[in-house]
Structure formats: C-alpha cells, structure tokens
C-alpha cells in the first residue's frame, strides 16, 4: 500500500475513533464549559488541552522550518510565544478573582462598553477564521501539491471528520480528545527523535551548537515573540475560553505548566529542522526528514500533523460557537451552537480555494493585536472608554505598516530576518501604551 493510502487510512481511522469516543453533550454546561458529571477539567487535563490546542499544524511546521533555517536558536525563538500561557494565566486569574469577571467579554463590556466588546469580537472571529484554513492547508500539503485534487480532497474530508465529533460534544469533545491527542503527540515525537538521534554523527552536542545566538539569526524573532506574549493570548479564544471553565487556582496552575511544556515541545520538534540542516536538506523540513527515513517515519510525522491540526480545529469550532451563543448572545440554543460550527468550517475552508498565503497568520495577527497589551496589563487602572479604541486602532495601524513594509528603516536598530517584526512591535507597543494612558492624563 502506498504512503498516500496509509495517510488516508490514518485520517479516517483516527477521526472515526475520536467520534466514537467523544462524549455527547446534552446540556449547555457540557457543550460550552466541558463539565463532566458536574465536574470541571482538572489541572492535568486542562494543561494537556492547552498545550495540544496550541501545538497546531502550522506551529510545528514553523518550528521545524525555523530549526532548518537557524538551528536550535530558531526553535527557542518560536517557543518564546509560549510565554503567552504564563501571562494569560496570571492576568486572567486576577481578572476572575479580583475583578469578579466571568469572561473576557464580561470584562470588556463592563469597562469599555458594548462597542469595545464588538470590535474585540471581530478581531477574534478573524483569528478563528484564519485558524481553519491555515491548519487544514498544512494537512493538504501532505497529500498532494497545492491545487491538486488530492490536496483539496484531504482538506475537505479532514475538516468534515473533525467537525463531526466537534458537533457531537462541543468543548467537552474538544477537551476529551485533546488528552488523547496530547499523549499521541508525545509518543510520536519520541519515535521521531529516536530515529533522528540513531543517525551516525548526529548528537545532542550537534543540536546545542547548531545555531548562532545573534539578532540576525533568530533572536529578533525570540524577542518579538516575548513582546507579543503580552497581547497575543488575549485574542485567541481557543486559549482564553479554557481560562474560565475550571477554578481560578486550577486554571492558573494549568496555564503556568502549559507555558513550560508547550515551549519544550516546540523546541524538541524544531530538532527535526536542525537535523534537516545537518543533512543539507532544503524545503519543508518535516516533509524532507520524513522522506529521508522512509514511509514509517513519514507516516509518524504525518500523524503528528493530523493530531495537532485536529486538536486546534475542534477547539476553533467550539470557540466560534461559544462566541456567537454565549459571548454575543445571538441565539441561546444548542442547535444554533452546532450550526455555527458548520458555518465557520465552511467559511474557514473557502480561502483554501483562493490560494491564501499559508503560515503568515501567526506573526501578522500577533502584531495587529498589540493594542490589547495595555488593556490587559493595566486592567485595574481606571481609564476612559476611548482608551481601548485608541490603543487597539494604533496596534492595527502598526500591523498594516508591517504587512506593507512601510515602517521607517531608520527606526529598526538590528538587522537580519524578523528585524522589522521586532521593531514594529517595540515601537508599536510603546505607542499603544502612550495613547491608552493619554485620555486619563488629559482628564486629570
């Protein structure tokens, strides 16, 4: 049987098993809050769910490719984004315990009004929309070239199969399957690393000395990731929805551990790229390494992609459903919640047929939402409602400056890859904080 046929078997078999094992949600609490026998997810379950839902297909593809480009430094740089869990865990703990808010939408509506909540909802809806196509396109690329029939069929079938078990149980299905997918990810990663380190001349020492710790060769991205971690997590409902379903203490502990474990997983996966660099490979690191070792390792890498993409996709469907039904109060009905999952699946798949640019969503959207930094960092500070709009709009403007490469070179003080990303974020966050605070200074 050919590799493609094995890959089809993996997708269909794993999805059917997850569908059969997923709990059927009959109540709002089960569908939107993942309660089971009136109990919320514990620390271990919540931590595993957080990590696997953020180790998405495009994320580990990026990690491997950065390892190929920059060595271990590339993996560490990308792992910098996982500081987001620690930041979100601490801030949202305080918002819940000290502010007595039961969701981010509750917090924003109370402090800045319905207009702020509406703008924020648009931002996170775009984020969820991006998550669908950017993950399924990675899956498609393992079945055929972009534009081929195999490529399109893999995306459509994978999306429909994941949608099936997401509709069945909502967030309960998502978190339940996340635990299975996290264990699978760990086992499969160990198999890949075992094969890589069994190759003669490739040692841990080679990995440790595979990159140069300079701004030009990875550190620009590392510091940009750390800076974005103060805003990035708050526009991702896949992450923030999980911050309000368990007790505050369980949540904080889960988020802090997830920060460490998530970063470690990304660094370990980037070793695939380091190995590709060591072997002089070019192209997509994970695909090249899989082909180097043969069909078994290629299928293992493919299965990791399927696992990570499915975990993100089902979480995306659940978060979009909660956004419409709970946060925006569109129609308070489970049937509508399930229908909204199908809606985002269809809308999110359309860009696949329009040749949308893959793997750009993370850094660009990360810059566009830097205006959320002062909103959550200074959540206790009393400011006029206009502060929210000034800061968020300023962040979006800086995001466009980055997209259109219009940021002045005279304000970029390092060189190499991601230098513009770093300095747009530094200057952008500085400006966002200033415009956020100015109205309260004027008021005085």
XYZ file of C-alpha atoms in Angstrom, residues 74-301:
228
model
C 15.075 29.076 15.695
C 13.191 26.585 17.845
C 13.878 28.541 21.041
C 12.787 31.754 19.311
C 9.440 30.277 18.289
C 8.996 28.741 21.746
C 9.063 32.324 23.072
C 5.371 32.578 22.104
C 4.561 30.074 24.852
C 5.243 32.742 27.461
C 1.686 33.680 26.422
C 0.285 30.940 28.667
C 2.046 32.264 31.759
C 0.997 35.882 31.037
C -2.623 34.901 30.332
C -2.746 32.557 33.320
C -1.683 35.252 35.783
C -3.697 38.148 34.271
C -6.926 36.177 33.792
C -6.595 34.730 37.306
C -6.558 38.266 38.680
C -9.428 39.355 36.396
C -11.508 36.462 37.753
C -10.548 36.640 41.424
C -10.049 40.385 41.982
C -12.311 41.741 39.235
C -15.069 39.084 39.635
C -15.456 38.858 35.842
C -16.642 35.566 34.340
C -15.295 36.089 30.794
C -13.191 38.483 28.736
C -16.352 39.773 27.081
C -17.828 40.486 30.524
C -14.679 42.415 31.462
C -14.550 44.461 28.242
C -18.282 45.286 28.253
C -18.156 46.377 31.905
C -15.083 48.557 31.495
C -15.215 49.852 27.917
C -18.799 49.293 26.731
C -20.503 47.231 24.036
C -18.592 48.932 21.212
C -15.280 47.667 22.600
C -16.723 44.188 23.011
C -17.963 44.248 19.399
C -14.558 45.327 17.999
C -12.810 42.678 20.090
C -15.281 40.049 18.818
C -14.451 40.967 15.214
C -10.726 40.524 15.950
C -11.157 37.086 17.494
C -13.606 35.990 14.768
C -10.897 36.792 12.179
C -8.418 34.831 14.287
C -10.713 31.773 14.350
C -11.384 32.113 10.615
C -7.593 32.079 9.978
C -7.106 29.010 12.184
C -9.296 26.825 9.972
C -7.585 27.307 6.598
C -4.049 27.765 7.899
C -4.119 24.363 9.647
C -6.001 22.368 7.016
C -3.683 23.626 4.252
C -0.764 22.011 6.081
C -2.653 18.703 6.124
C -3.476 19.059 2.422
C 0.199 19.586 1.561
C 0.988 16.050 2.824
C -1.452 14.538 0.312
C -0.529 16.431 -2.828
C 0.772 19.628 -4.376
C -1.225 22.820 -3.801
C -4.034 22.868 -6.329
C -4.104 19.084 -6.915
C -7.290 17.076 -6.370
C -5.663 15.025 -3.559
C -4.767 18.269 -1.788
C -8.329 19.607 -1.894
C -9.992 16.298 -1.009
C -7.702 15.814 2.017
C -8.646 19.271 3.330
C -12.395 18.781 2.786
C -12.554 15.266 4.281
C -10.303 16.127 7.240
C -12.393 19.223 8.045
C -15.692 17.298 7.829
C -14.444 14.414 10.003
C -13.160 16.803 12.687
C -16.398 18.797 12.509
C -18.401 15.614 13.134
C -17.003 14.890 16.600
C -16.818 18.624 17.482
C -20.562 18.952 16.790
C -21.233 15.874 18.885
C -19.778 17.195 22.134
C -18.686 20.832 21.763
C -15.972 21.847 24.219
C -16.437 18.503 26.064
C -15.391 16.662 22.883
C -12.578 19.120 22.291
C -11.009 18.736 25.734
C -11.621 14.968 25.914
C -9.945 14.364 22.543
C -7.168 16.842 23.418
C -5.985 14.494 26.183
C -5.784 11.570 23.735
C -4.077 13.769 21.128
C -1.542 15.089 23.667
C -0.490 11.546 24.641
C -0.266 10.589 20.959
C 1.819 13.676 20.191
C 4.288 12.783 22.961
C 4.676 9.163 21.820
C 5.050 10.089 18.144
C 7.595 12.832 18.928
C 9.705 10.343 20.901
C 9.641 7.914 17.921
C 10.819 10.657 15.545
C 13.607 11.866 17.864
C 14.714 8.259 18.483
C 15.169 7.785 14.720
C 16.952 11.124 14.313
C 19.477 10.523 17.093
C 20.139 6.988 15.830
C 21.805 8.524 12.761
C 25.589 8.442 12.978
C 27.293 11.790 13.713
C 24.064 13.488 14.828
C 24.312 14.105 18.579
C 22.796 16.334 21.257
C 26.033 18.319 21.159
C 25.468 18.994 17.443
C 21.962 20.276 18.264
C 23.239 22.569 21.036
C 25.815 24.119 18.695
C 23.600 24.245 15.599
C 22.818 27.951 15.627
C 24.302 31.357 16.367
C 22.776 33.352 19.211
C 22.580 36.652 17.381
C 19.769 39.012 16.412
C 20.293 38.274 12.709
C 19.993 34.513 13.169
C 16.941 34.070 15.363
C 16.966 36.448 18.330
C 14.912 39.100 16.504
C 12.044 36.592 16.415
C 12.674 35.468 20.008
C 12.313 38.959 21.460
C 9.368 39.765 19.169
C 7.643 36.612 20.471
C 8.253 37.597 24.110
C 6.888 41.112 23.493
C 3.813 39.808 21.662
C 3.085 37.399 24.527
C 1.642 40.316 26.495
C -1.190 40.720 23.957
C -1.211 37.647 21.711
C -3.014 35.195 24.044
C -5.953 37.505 24.708
C -7.162 37.477 21.093
C -7.162 33.674 20.961
C -10.431 32.293 22.342
C -9.098 28.735 21.991
C -6.788 29.681 24.878
C -8.938 32.152 26.822
C -12.117 30.018 26.793
C -10.151 27.453 28.805
C -9.319 30.105 31.412
C -12.900 30.284 32.676
C -14.076 26.660 32.917
C -12.146 25.390 35.978
C -11.488 27.003 39.374
C -9.127 30.033 39.310
C -6.319 28.161 41.126
C -6.544 25.086 38.888
C -6.568 27.381 35.859
C -3.521 29.389 36.920
C -1.510 26.247 37.685
C -2.516 24.660 34.343
C -1.520 27.761 32.374
C 1.879 28.072 34.077
C 2.743 24.403 33.480
C 1.434 24.644 29.906
C 3.860 27.514 29.281
C 6.841 25.298 30.149
C 5.582 22.100 28.497
C 4.453 23.879 25.315
C 7.827 25.600 24.898
C 9.643 22.299 25.463
C 7.504 20.502 22.838
C 8.213 23.227 20.257
C 11.968 23.162 20.944
C 12.055 19.357 20.678
C 10.097 19.425 17.424
C 12.477 22.034 15.988
C 15.242 19.394 16.290
C 13.670 17.849 13.170
C 14.680 21.051 11.369
C 18.136 21.024 12.976
C 18.624 17.500 11.637
C 17.475 18.640 8.179
C 20.052 21.473 8.359
C 22.756 18.974 9.398
C 21.904 16.787 6.379
C 21.912 19.762 3.986
C 18.212 19.470 3.159
C 16.081 22.246 1.700
C 12.327 22.880 1.525
C 9.766 21.837 4.164
C 11.881 20.353 6.967
C 9.307 17.898 8.337
C 8.451 16.508 4.885
C 12.115 16.179 3.857
C 13.082 14.398 7.096
C 10.099 12.065 6.783
C 11.117 11.118 3.251
C 14.740 10.656 4.386
C 13.755 7.954 6.886
C 11.130 6.261 4.734
C 7.429 5.519 4.925
C 7.166 4.680 8.657
C 8.677 7.941 9.950
C 6.889 9.904 7.200
C 3.584 8.466 8.438
C 4.509 9.248 12.058
C 5.244 12.880 11.134
